[in-house]
mmCIF file of C-alpha atoms in Angstrom:
data_model
loop_
_atom_site.group_PDB
_atom_site.id
_atom_site.type_symbol
_atom_site.label_atom_id
_atom_site.label_comp_id
_atom_site.label_asym_id
_atom_site.label_seq_id
_atom_site.Cartn_x
_atom_site.Cartn_y
_atom_site.Cartn_z
ATOM 1 C CA GLU N 289 -17.405 15.291 -30.263
ATOM 2 C CA LYS N 290 -17.485 12.178 -32.452
ATOM 3 C CA VAL N 291 -19.370 11.315 -35.622
ATOM 4 C CA GLU N 292 -21.464 8.233 -34.836
ATOM 5 C CA LEU N 293 -23.605 7.873 -37.989
ATOM 6 C CA ALA N 294 -23.074 9.441 -41.418
ATOM 7 C CA PHE N 295 -25.106 9.331 -44.641
ATOM 8 C CA LYS N 296 -24.612 10.856 -48.078
ATOM 9 C CA CYS N 297 -26.837 11.514 -51.099
ATOM 10 C CA GLY N 298 -25.270 13.224 -54.096
ATOM 11 C CA ARG N 299 -23.491 16.315 -52.755
ATOM 12 C CA ASP N 300 -25.411 16.539 -49.476
ATOM 13 C CA SER N 301 -24.635 14.801 -46.176
ATOM 14 C CA PHE N 302 -26.568 13.969 -43.025
ATOM 15 C CA ILE N 303 -24.444 13.378 -39.935
ATOM 16 C CA MET N 304 -25.308 12.357 -36.368
ATOM 17 C CA THR N 305 -22.629 13.054 -33.808
ATOM 18 C CA SER N 306 -22.420 12.509 -30.081
ATOM 19 C CA HIS N 307 -23.708 16.087 -29.577
ATOM 20 C CA ARG N 308 -25.951 17.029 -32.498
ATOM 21 C CA VAL N 309 -27.600 16.411 -35.854
ATOM 22 C CA LEU N 310 -25.662 18.048 -38.692
ATOM 23 C CA LYS N 311 -27.195 18.539 -42.134
ATOM 24 C CA ILE N 312 -24.829 19.687 -44.906
ATOM 25 C CA ASP N 313 -26.618 21.195 -47.912
ATOM 26 C CA VAL N 314 -24.454 22.012 -50.941
ATOM 27 C CA GLN N 315 -26.275 24.702 -52.912
ATOM 28 C CA GLY N 316 -26.010 26.109 -56.425
ATOM 29 C CA LEU N 317 -22.738 25.345 -58.184
ATOM 30 C CA GLY N 318 -21.184 24.099 -54.967
ATOM 31 C CA ARG N 319 -19.618 27.275 -53.602
ATOM 32 C CA LYS N 320 -22.464 27.986 -51.156
ATOM 33 C CA VAL N 321 -22.839 25.375 -48.416
ATOM 34 C CA GLU N 322 -25.214 25.425 -45.447
ATOM 35 C CA TYR N 323 -24.240 23.584 -42.249
ATOM 36 C CA LEU N 324 -27.336 23.221 -40.068
ATOM 37 C CA SER N 325 -26.608 22.004 -36.519
ATOM 38 C CA ILE N 326 -29.458 20.969 -34.192
ATOM 39 C CA LEU N 327 -28.661 19.776 -30.679
ATOM 40 C CA TRP N 328 -30.102 16.491 -29.488
ATOM 41 C CA ALA N 329 -31.935 18.397 -26.721
ATOM 42 C CA ALA N 330 -34.204 19.965 -29.388
ATOM 43 C CA LEU N 331 -35.369 16.563 -30.653
ATOM 44 C CA ARG N 332 -38.943 15.884 -29.441
ATOM 45 C CA GLY N 333 -39.875 12.739 -31.377
ATOM 46 C CA PHE N 334 -39.134 10.721 -34.492
ATOM 47 C CA GLY N 335 -40.634 8.268 -36.926
ATOM 48 C CA ILE N 336 -39.277 5.556 -39.204
ATOM 49 C CA GLU N 337 -40.863 3.906 -42.238
ATOM 50 C CA THR N 338 -39.729 0.538 -43.506
ATOM 51 C CA ALA N 339 -39.286 -0.131 -47.213
ATOM 52 C CA GLY N 340 -42.379 -0.976 -49.226
ATOM 53 C CA ASN N 341 -42.954 -3.056 -52.337
ATOM 54 C CA ILE N 342 -40.990 -3.103 -55.566
ATOM 55 C CA ILE N 343 -42.079 0.457 -56.453
ATOM 56 C CA ASP N 344 -41.335 2.063 -53.063
ATOM 57 C CA ARG N 345 -38.094 0.450 -51.923
ATOM 58 C CA ASP N 346 -36.633 3.193 -49.736
ATOM 59 C CA SER N 347 -36.950 3.463 -45.963
ATOM 60 C CA GLU N 348 -37.437 6.838 -44.289
ATOM 61 C CA LEU N 349 -36.556 8.716 -41.125
ATOM 62 C CA THR N 350 -38.406 11.808 -39.851
ATOM 63 C CA LEU N 351 -37.169 13.887 -36.909
ATOM 64 C CA PHE N 352 -39.403 16.356 -35.043
ATOM 65 C CA PHE N 353 -37.890 19.419 -33.341
ATOM 66 C CA ASN N 354 -39.333 22.256 -31.252
ATOM 67 C CA LEU N 355 -37.294 24.994 -32.937
ATOM 68 C CA PRO N 356 -38.886 28.469 -33.113
ATOM 69 C CA ASP N 357 -39.523 29.865 -36.579
ATOM 70 C CA SER N 358 -41.680 32.558 -38.167
ATOM 71 C CA GLU N 359 -45.148 31.153 -38.845
ATOM 72 C CA SER N 360 -46.129 30.652 -42.453
ATOM 73 C CA ALA N 361 -49.727 30.724 -43.722
ATOM 74 C CA ALA N 362 -48.745 29.796 -47.280
ATOM 75 C CA GLU N 363 -50.910 27.042 -48.708
ATOM 76 C CA GLY N 364 -49.190 23.742 -49.354
ATOM 77 C CA SER N 365 -46.476 24.370 -46.767
ATOM 78 C CA PRO N 366 -45.881 23.683 -43.047
ATOM 79 C CA ARG N 367 -46.596 26.424 -40.517
ATOM 80 C CA ASN N 368 -43.124 25.927 -39.040
ATOM 81 C CA SER N 369 -40.490 24.877 -41.567
ATOM 82 C CA LYS N 370 -38.008 23.895 -38.825
ATOM 83 C CA THR N 371 -40.236 21.310 -37.092
ATOM 84 C CA ARG N 372 -39.564 18.227 -39.192
ATOM 85 C CA MET N 373 -36.480 16.956 -40.983
ATOM 86 C CA GLY N 374 -36.748 13.949 -43.266
ATOM 87 C CA ILE N 375 -34.208 11.691 -44.937
ATOM 88 C CA ASP N 376 -34.689 8.735 -47.302
ATOM 89 C CA PHE N 377 -32.429 5.680 -47.143
ATOM 90 C CA ARG N 378 -31.600 2.922 -49.594
ATOM 91 C CA SER N 379 -33.118 -0.077 -47.849
ATOM 92 C CA THR N 380 -30.326 -2.333 -49.097
ATOM 93 C CA ASN N 381 -27.618 -0.118 -47.563
ATOM 94 C CA VAL N 382 -29.144 1.074 -44.256
ATOM 95 C CA ASP N 383 -30.638 -0.923 -41.384
ATOM 96 C CA ILE N 384 -33.526 1.373 -40.426
ATOM 97 C CA PHE N 385 -34.034 -0.394 -37.086
ATOM 98 C CA ALA N 386 -30.377 0.186 -36.184
ATOM 99 C CA VAL N 387 -30.972 3.898 -36.864
ATOM 100 C CA ASN N 388 -34.119 3.651 -34.715
ATOM 101 C CA ARG N 389 -32.178 2.159 -31.794
ATOM 102 C CA PHE N 390 -29.473 4.823 -32.053
ATOM 103 C CA ILE N 391 -31.974 7.698 -31.968
ATOM 104 C CA SER N 392 -33.982 6.000 -29.194
ATOM 105 C CA ASP N 393 -30.863 5.954 -27.009
ATOM 106 C CA LYS N 394 -30.227 9.645 -27.736
ATOM 107 C CA LEU N 395 -33.825 10.690 -27.114
ATOM 108 C CA LEU N 396 -34.856 8.408 -24.242
ATOM 109 C CA GLY N 397 -31.577 7.734 -22.460
ATOM 110 C CA PRO N 398 -30.289 4.392 -21.168
ATOM 111 C CA ASP N 399 -32.035 4.481 -17.774
ATOM 112 C CA THR N 400 -34.782 2.126 -16.638
ATOM 113 C CA VAL N 401 -38.084 3.805 -15.674
ATOM 114 C CA ALA N 402 -40.265 2.585 -12.802
ATOM 115 C CA ALA N 403 -43.335 0.611 -13.909
ATOM 116 C CA SER N 404 -46.791 2.165 -13.850
ATOM 117 C CA GLN N 405 -49.377 0.800 -11.416
ATOM 118 C CA TYR N 406 -51.940 0.852 -14.250
ATOM 119 C CA GLY N 407 -49.896 -1.195 -16.738
ATOM 120 C CA GLY N 408 -50.211 -4.862 -17.612
ATOM 121 C CA ALA N 409 -53.894 -4.906 -18.594
ATOM 122 C CA MET N 410 -54.983 -8.003 -20.560
ATOM 123 C CA ALA N 411 -51.774 -9.812 -19.533
ATOM 124 C CA GLY N 412 -52.033 -13.479 -20.437
ATOM 125 C CA GLN N 413 -55.447 -13.119 -22.074
ATOM 126 C CA GLN N 414 -56.021 -14.077 -25.681
ATOM 127 C CA ASP N 415 -57.120 -11.407 -28.142
ATOM 128 C CA THR N 416 -60.538 -12.401 -29.508
ATOM 129 C CA GLY N 417 -60.750 -9.561 -32.035
ATOM 130 C CA SER N 418 -63.124 -6.634 -32.096
ATOM 131 C CA GLY N 419 -66.250 -8.819 -32.134
ATOM 132 C CA SER N 420 -68.144 -6.030 -33.859
ATOM 133 C CA LEU N 421 -68.407 -5.148 -37.532
ATOM 134 C CA LEU N 422 -69.076 -1.490 -36.695
ATOM 135 C CA ALA N 423 -65.974 -1.347 -34.468
ATOM 136 C CA TRP N 424 -63.888 -2.962 -37.218
ATOM 137 C CA LEU N 425 -65.181 -0.531 -39.858
ATOM 138 C CA GLY N 426 -64.615 2.410 -37.490
ATOM 139 C CA ASP N 427 -61.064 1.230 -36.701
ATOM 140 C CA ASP N 428 -61.839 1.299 -32.965
ATOM 141 C CA ASN N 429 -58.980 0.048 -30.810
ATOM 142 C CA ARG N 430 -59.195 -2.682 -28.171
ATOM 143 C CA LEU N 431 -56.824 -3.709 -25.408
ATOM 144 C CA VAL N 432 -54.467 -6.596 -26.214
ATOM 145 C CA ASP N 433 -51.872 -8.444 -24.163
ATOM 146 C CA ALA N 434 -49.064 -6.007 -23.275
ATOM 147 C CA ASN N 435 -46.655 -8.873 -22.527
ATOM 148 C CA GLU N 436 -47.172 -10.335 -25.989
ATOM 149 C CA ALA N 437 -46.619 -6.907 -27.564
ATOM 150 C CA ASN N 438 -43.503 -6.483 -25.441
ATOM 151 C CA GLN N 439 -42.067 -9.730 -26.817
ATOM 152 C CA LYS N 440 -43.026 -8.838 -30.397
ATOM 153 C CA PHE N 441 -41.423 -5.383 -30.423
ATOM 154 C CA HIS N 442 -38.267 -6.515 -28.664
ATOM 155 C CA TYR N 443 -37.506 -9.691 -30.620
ATOM 156 C CA GLU N 444 -39.641 -10.085 -33.775
ATOM 157 C CA ILE N 445 -39.416 -6.352 -34.563
ATOM 158 C CA PRO N 446 -36.372 -4.807 -32.795
ATOM 159 C CA LEU N 447 -38.021 -1.455 -32.088
ATOM 160 C CA LEU N 448 -37.756 -0.945 -28.318
ATOM 161 C CA GLN N 449 -34.822 -0.445 -25.972
ATOM 162 C CA GLY N 450 -33.709 -3.310 -23.770
ATOM 163 C CA CYS N 451 -34.540 -1.252 -20.647
ATOM 164 C CA GLU N 452 -38.010 -0.365 -21.988
ATOM 165 C CA THR N 453 -41.270 -2.249 -21.310
ATOM 166 C CA VAL N 454 -44.670 -2.191 -23.033
ATOM 167 C CA GLU N 455 -47.238 -1.389 -20.334
ATOM 168 C CA LEU N 456 -50.440 -1.037 -22.384
ATOM 169 C CA ALA N 457 -51.103 -2.171 -25.948
ATOM 170 C CA PHE N 458 -54.063 -1.454 -28.205
ATOM 171 C CA LYS N 459 -54.961 -2.839 -31.622
ATOM 172 C CA GLY N 460 -57.413 -1.564 -34.212
ATOM 173 C CA ARG N 461 -58.285 -3.033 -37.581
ATOM 174 C CA ARG N 462 -54.608 -3.303 -38.526
ATOM 175 C CA ASP N 463 -52.651 -0.617 -36.620
ATOM 176 C CA MET N 464 -51.386 -0.644 -33.040
ATOM 177 C CA LEU N 465 -50.786 1.838 -30.231
ATOM 178 C CA LEU N 466 -48.205 1.103 -27.534
ATOM 179 C CA PHE N 467 -47.701 2.830 -24.201
ATOM 180 C CA THR N 468 -44.255 1.883 -22.955
ATOM 181 C CA SER N 469 -42.405 2.932 -19.828
ATOM 182 C CA LYS N 470 -40.635 5.623 -21.899
ATOM 183 C CA ARG N 471 -42.757 6.627 -24.871
ATOM 184 C CA ILE N 472 -45.851 6.464 -27.035
ATOM 185 C CA VAL N 473 -45.492 4.324 -30.168
ATOM 186 C CA VAL N 474 -47.999 4.492 -33.039
ATOM 187 C CA VAL N 475 -47.690 1.599 -35.494
ATOM 188 C CA ASP N 476 -49.266 2.419 -38.880
ATOM 189 C CA ILE N 477 -49.385 -0.512 -41.309
ATOM 190 C CA GLN N 478 -49.830 0.981 -44.771
ATOM 191 C CA GLY N 479 -51.234 -0.397 -47.987
ATOM 192 C CA PHE N 480 -54.630 -1.900 -48.870
ATOM 193 C CA LEU N 481 -56.152 -3.524 -45.743
ATOM 194 C CA GLY N 482 -52.742 -3.410 -44.115
ATOM 195 C CA MET N 483 -51.264 -5.937 -46.530
ATOM 196 C CA GLY N 484 -48.443 -3.649 -47.639
ATOM 197 C CA LYS N 485 -44.865 -4.106 -46.480
ATOM 198 C CA LYS N 486 -44.427 -0.430 -45.568
ATOM 199 C CA VAL N 487 -44.916 0.262 -41.861
ATOM 200 C CA GLU N 488 -44.516 3.572 -40.020
ATOM 201 C CA TYR N 489 -43.404 3.617 -36.367
ATOM 202 C CA LEU N 490 -43.894 6.991 -34.652
ATOM 203 C CA SER N 491 -42.087 7.393 -31.301
ATOM 204 C CA VAL N 492 -42.915 10.250 -28.918
ATOM 205 C CA PRO N 493 -41.364 10.358 -25.412
ATOM 206 C CA TRP N 494 -43.693 11.095 -22.510
ATOM 207 C CA ARG N 495 -42.079 14.464 -21.791
ATOM 208 C CA THR N 496 -43.102 15.670 -25.278
ATOM 209 C CA CYS N 497 -46.815 15.100 -24.602
ATOM 210 C CA THR N 498 -48.066 18.155 -22.685
ATOM 211 C CA ALA N 499 -51.866 17.710 -22.687
ATOM 212 C CA PHE N 500 -54.415 14.931 -23.094
ATOM 213 C CA ALA N 501 -58.165 14.369 -23.064
ATOM 214 C CA VAL N 502 -60.443 11.343 -22.838
ATOM 215 C CA ARG N 503 -64.092 11.240 -23.925
ATOM 216 C CA SER N 504 -66.527 8.639 -22.691
ATOM 217 C CA ALA N 505 -68.857 6.885 -25.139
ATOM 218 C CA GLY N 506 -72.137 8.582 -26.051
ATOM 219 C CA SER N 507 -75.473 7.237 -27.235
ATOM 220 C CA TRP N 508 -76.094 4.242 -29.480
ATOM 221 C CA ILE N 509 -74.983 6.332 -32.480
ATOM 222 C CA ASP N 510 -71.622 7.311 -30.905
ATOM 223 C CA LYS N 511 -70.552 4.130 -29.114
ATOM 224 C CA ASP N 512 -66.787 4.600 -29.063
ATOM 225 C CA SER N 513 -64.705 6.405 -26.462
ATOM 226 C CA GLU N 514 -61.796 8.595 -27.504
ATOM 227 C CA MET N 515 -58.355 9.736 -26.424
ATOM 228 C CA CYS N 516 -56.531 12.867 -27.626
ATOM 229 C CA LEU N 517 -52.835 13.717 -27.154
ATOM 230 C CA TRP N 518 -51.154 17.075 -27.842
ATOM 231 C CA MET N 519 -47.376 17.372 -28.402
ATOM 232 C CA ASP N 520 -45.103 20.346 -27.762
ATOM 233 C CA TYR N 521 -43.815 20.625 -31.354
ATOM 234 C CA ASP N 522 -45.595 22.440 -34.184
ATOM 235 C CA ASP N 523 -46.131 20.006 -37.067
ATOM 236 C CA VAL N 524 -49.172 21.838 -38.470
ATOM 237 C CA PHE N 525 -49.548 21.831 -42.271
ATOM 238 C CA ASN N 526 -51.519 24.364 -44.370
ATOM 239 C CA PRO N 527 -53.249 22.426 -47.187
ATOM 240 C CA ARG N 528 -54.086 23.929 -50.547
ATOM 241 C CA ARG N 529 -57.653 24.885 -51.366
ATOM 242 C CA SER N 530 -59.321 22.810 -54.080
ATOM 243 C CA SER N 531 -60.244 25.919 -56.094
ATOM 244 C CA GLU N 532 -59.654 29.652 -55.891
ATOM 245 C CA ASP N 533 -63.303 30.294 -55.001
ATOM 246 C CA ASP N 534 -63.199 28.038 -51.922
ATOM 247 C CA PRO N 535 -62.227 29.329 -48.481
ATOM 248 C CA PRO N 536 -58.865 28.169 -47.096
ATOM 249 C CA PRO N 537 -59.174 24.650 -45.638
ATOM 250 C CA PRO N 538 -58.441 24.203 -41.917
ATOM 251 C CA PRO N 539 -54.818 23.442 -40.965
ATOM 252 C CA ILE N 540 -53.845 19.785 -40.504
ATOM 253 C CA PRO N 541 -52.070 19.063 -37.174
ATOM 254 C CA ARG N 542 -50.232 15.996 -38.564
ATOM 255 C CA LYS N 543 -47.946 14.416 -35.913
ATOM 256 C CA SER N 544 -48.390 17.162 -33.289
ATOM 257 C CA TYR N 545 -51.807 15.690 -32.395
ATOM 258 C CA ILE N 546 -52.917 12.072 -31.980
ATOM 259 C CA GLU N 547 -56.542 10.957 -31.665
ATOM 260 C CA ILE N 548 -57.493 7.325 -31.048
ATOM 261 C CA ASP N 549 -60.956 5.724 -30.890
ATOM 262 C CA PHE N 550 -61.556 2.879 -28.426
ATOM 263 C CA GLN N 551 -64.221 0.195 -28.169
ATOM 264 C CA LYS N 552 -66.080 1.150 -25.007
ATOM 265 C CA ASP N 553 -66.668 -2.484 -23.978
ATOM 266 C CA LYS N 554 -62.997 -3.462 -24.489
ATOM 267 C CA VAL N 555 -61.145 -0.421 -23.075
ATOM 268 C CA ASP N 556 -61.696 1.210 -19.675
ATOM 269 C CA ILE N 557 -61.295 4.866 -20.666
ATOM 270 C CA PHE N 558 -60.819 5.982 -17.055
ATOM 271 C CA MET N 559 -57.989 3.489 -16.602
ATOM 272 C CA VAL N 560 -56.377 5.118 -19.671
ATOM 273 C CA HIS N 561 -56.939 8.538 -18.057
ATOM 274 C CA ASN N 562 -55.247 7.433 -14.829
ATOM 275 C CA TYR N 563 -52.344 5.875 -16.701
ATOM 276 C CA LEU N 564 -51.732 9.037 -18.752
ATOM 277 C CA SER N 565 -51.999 11.190 -15.626
ATOM 278 C CA GLU N 566 -49.366 9.116 -13.868
ATOM 279 C CA ARG N 567 -46.976 8.955 -16.812
ATOM 280 C CA LEU N 568 -47.193 12.630 -17.825
ATOM 281 C CA MET N 569 -47.064 14.149 -14.347
ATOM 282 C CA ARG N 570 -43.953 12.174 -13.529
ATOM 283 C CA ALA N 571 -42.130 12.592 -16.838
ATOM 284 C CA ASP N 572 -38.855 14.512 -16.912
ATOM 285 C CA GLY N 573 -39.600 18.120 -17.749
ATOM 286 C CA HIS N 574 -43.100 18.051 -16.238
ATOM 287 C CA ASN N 575 -42.074 19.257 -12.790
ATOM 288 C CA LEU N 576 -44.866 20.118 -10.369
ATOM 289 C CA ARG N 577 -44.713 23.578 -8.812
ATOM 290 C CA PRO N 578 -45.754 24.331 -5.213
ATOM 291 C CA PHE N 579 -49.248 25.760 -4.935
ATOM 292 C CA SER N 580 -49.795 29.314 -3.716
ATOM 293 C CA SER N 581 -53.036 31.317 -3.781
ATOM 294 C CA PRO N 582 -52.801 35.060 -4.490
ATOM 295 C CA VAL N 583 -56.615 35.272 -4.811
ATOM 296 C CA PRO N 584 -58.600 36.467 -1.760
ATOM 297 C CA SER N 585 -60.703 33.719 -0.175
ATOM 298 C CA SER N 586 -63.841 35.844 -0.528
ATOM 299 C CA VAL N 587 -63.519 35.698 -4.317
ATOM 300 C CA ILE N 588 -63.247 31.918 -4.529
ATOM 301 C CA ALA N 589 -65.726 31.108 -1.738
ATOM 302 C CA PRO N 590 -68.380 28.553 -2.804
ATOM 303 C CA VAL N 591 -71.646 30.115 -3.963
ATOM 304 C CA HIS N 592 -74.728 28.626 -2.301
ATOM 305 C CA GLU N 593 -77.420 30.842 -3.832
ATOM 306 C CA GLY N 594 -79.693 29.568 -6.565
ATOM 307 C CA THR N 595 -78.561 29.735 -10.177
ATOM 308 C CA ASN N 596 -79.020 33.099 -11.838
ATOM 309 C CA ILE N 597 -80.641 32.739 -15.256
ATOM 310 C CA LEU N 598 -78.323 35.412 -16.705
ATOM 311 C CA ASP N 599 -75.266 33.527 -15.435
ATOM 312 C CA TRP N 600 -76.615 30.321 -16.980
ATOM 313 C CA VAL N 601 -77.245 31.996 -20.351
ATOM 314 C CA GLY N 602 -73.844 33.696 -20.232
ATOM 315 C CA ASP N 603 -72.077 30.448 -19.303
ATOM 316 C CA ASN N 604 -70.673 32.089 -16.158
ATOM 317 C CA ASN N 605 -69.038 29.700 -13.705
ATOM 318 C CA ALA N 606 -69.570 29.839 -9.951
ATOM 319 C CA ALA N 607 -67.062 28.663 -7.336
ATOM 320 C CA THR N 608 -67.912 25.380 -5.596
ATOM 321 C CA ASP N 609 -66.447 23.615 -2.576
ATOM 322 C CA PRO N 610 -63.007 22.226 -3.581
ATOM 323 C CA HIS N 611 -63.230 19.537 -0.874
ATOM 324 C CA GLU N 612 -66.460 18.180 -2.351
ATOM 325 C CA ALA N 613 -64.911 18.319 -5.835
ATOM 326 C CA ASP N 614 -61.837 16.498 -4.532
ATOM 327 C CA ALA N 615 -63.987 13.684 -3.089
ATOM 328 C CA ARG N 616 -66.008 13.442 -6.306
ATOM 329 C CA MET N 617 -62.963 13.429 -8.587
ATOM 330 C CA ARG N 618 -60.761 11.252 -6.367
ATOM 331 C CA PRO N 619 -60.916 8.167 -8.693
ATOM 332 C CA LEU N 620 -59.391 10.288 -11.489
ATOM 333 C CA LEU N 621 -56.761 12.093 -9.409
ATOM 334 C CA GLN N 622 -53.267 10.997 -8.490
ATOM 335 C CA ASP N 623 -52.594 9.964 -4.894
ATOM 336 C CA ASP N 624 -50.620 13.145 -4.166
ATOM 337 C CA GLU N 625 -52.958 15.409 -6.174
ATOM 338 C CA HIS N 626 -55.632 17.623 -4.602
ATOM 339 C CA VAL N 627 -58.278 20.000 -5.922
ATOM 340 C CA ALA N 628 -57.310 23.628 -5.179
ATOM 341 C CA PHE N 629 -60.180 25.432 -6.966
ATOM 342 C CA ALA N 630 -63.468 24.174 -8.424
ATOM 343 C CA PHE N 631 -66.005 26.001 -10.573
ATOM 344 C CA LYS N 632 -69.284 24.866 -12.109
ATOM 345 C CA CYS N 633 -71.718 26.106 -14.741
ATOM 346 C CA GLY N 634 -74.736 23.952 -15.470
ATOM 347 C CA ARG N 635 -73.491 20.427 -16.076
ATOM 348 C CA ASP N 636 -69.890 21.413 -16.823
ATOM 349 C CA SER N 637 -67.049 21.843 -14.329
ATOM 350 C CA PHE N 638 -63.644 23.524 -14.335
ATOM 351 C CA ILE N 639 -61.196 22.225 -11.733
#
């Protein structure tokens, strides 16, 4: 084992070795010292923040782990105290992008990943902006040239690995979302109207994202489509109530959940669905298991009788023909994916 990066603040140290992250916390008068070791395999994502203006001149690193811990419901504290680890750096002494590249190599590995068949949208096309005041005010994202973003985040901003490629890029009012061959990157430009110098870059590898949802646009009131991503680490925070008489506010998911709004006329939401399906189902750690059916065929046989009003009121699903569901859902399924069971209640389906 070798120490590869080391940092010190006062009596405490933060060390990154070839095998682990080591945090040394000198407590009390100095006799009691805690040595916390976390293996690189427990790291599920990370974020960096560049230095800001003259008041906020430090850069920051946040690491996200999936370590088990007793859940806390205390207000003003995280539900899992072991999920995130943060460290501030003196911007004049530490190259935060060098730290980013080091952790990227540890988390993502040096291998090249095969390109997605759904990547490269908007390649070579000029970004004409949102074209809508409502979309700009709502911070709805639009597709932009992935090749241009690839150049920017390799050379202008040295964020990505050399073996990594931007496949889809989205831009809102000021922030960006990147889907690369290895990870999800959320670029959050902070400050008034994005004019601040402080920028947060959140990196989450594909294997950390375990569920997703897309929502198509609604009526003229709700004209944006949406995408939701759920991560496998618990970064939930319990906020404080504003007064003792108020009920406890709902927990805040923070970085364990990402929701993005899209302009429906500038982003094909079903293309995004297909891209996420391909990336997540083929990510390391998301291994498909062979299908076996322990349920008798008589139980899952399609129901052809008319709808029972009590079933409709009770939201009870009935089995439908999986072959018909497979043909209907084929545009959203992977080439090697097939519908095994299908159920329907009213307008909703469960497949």
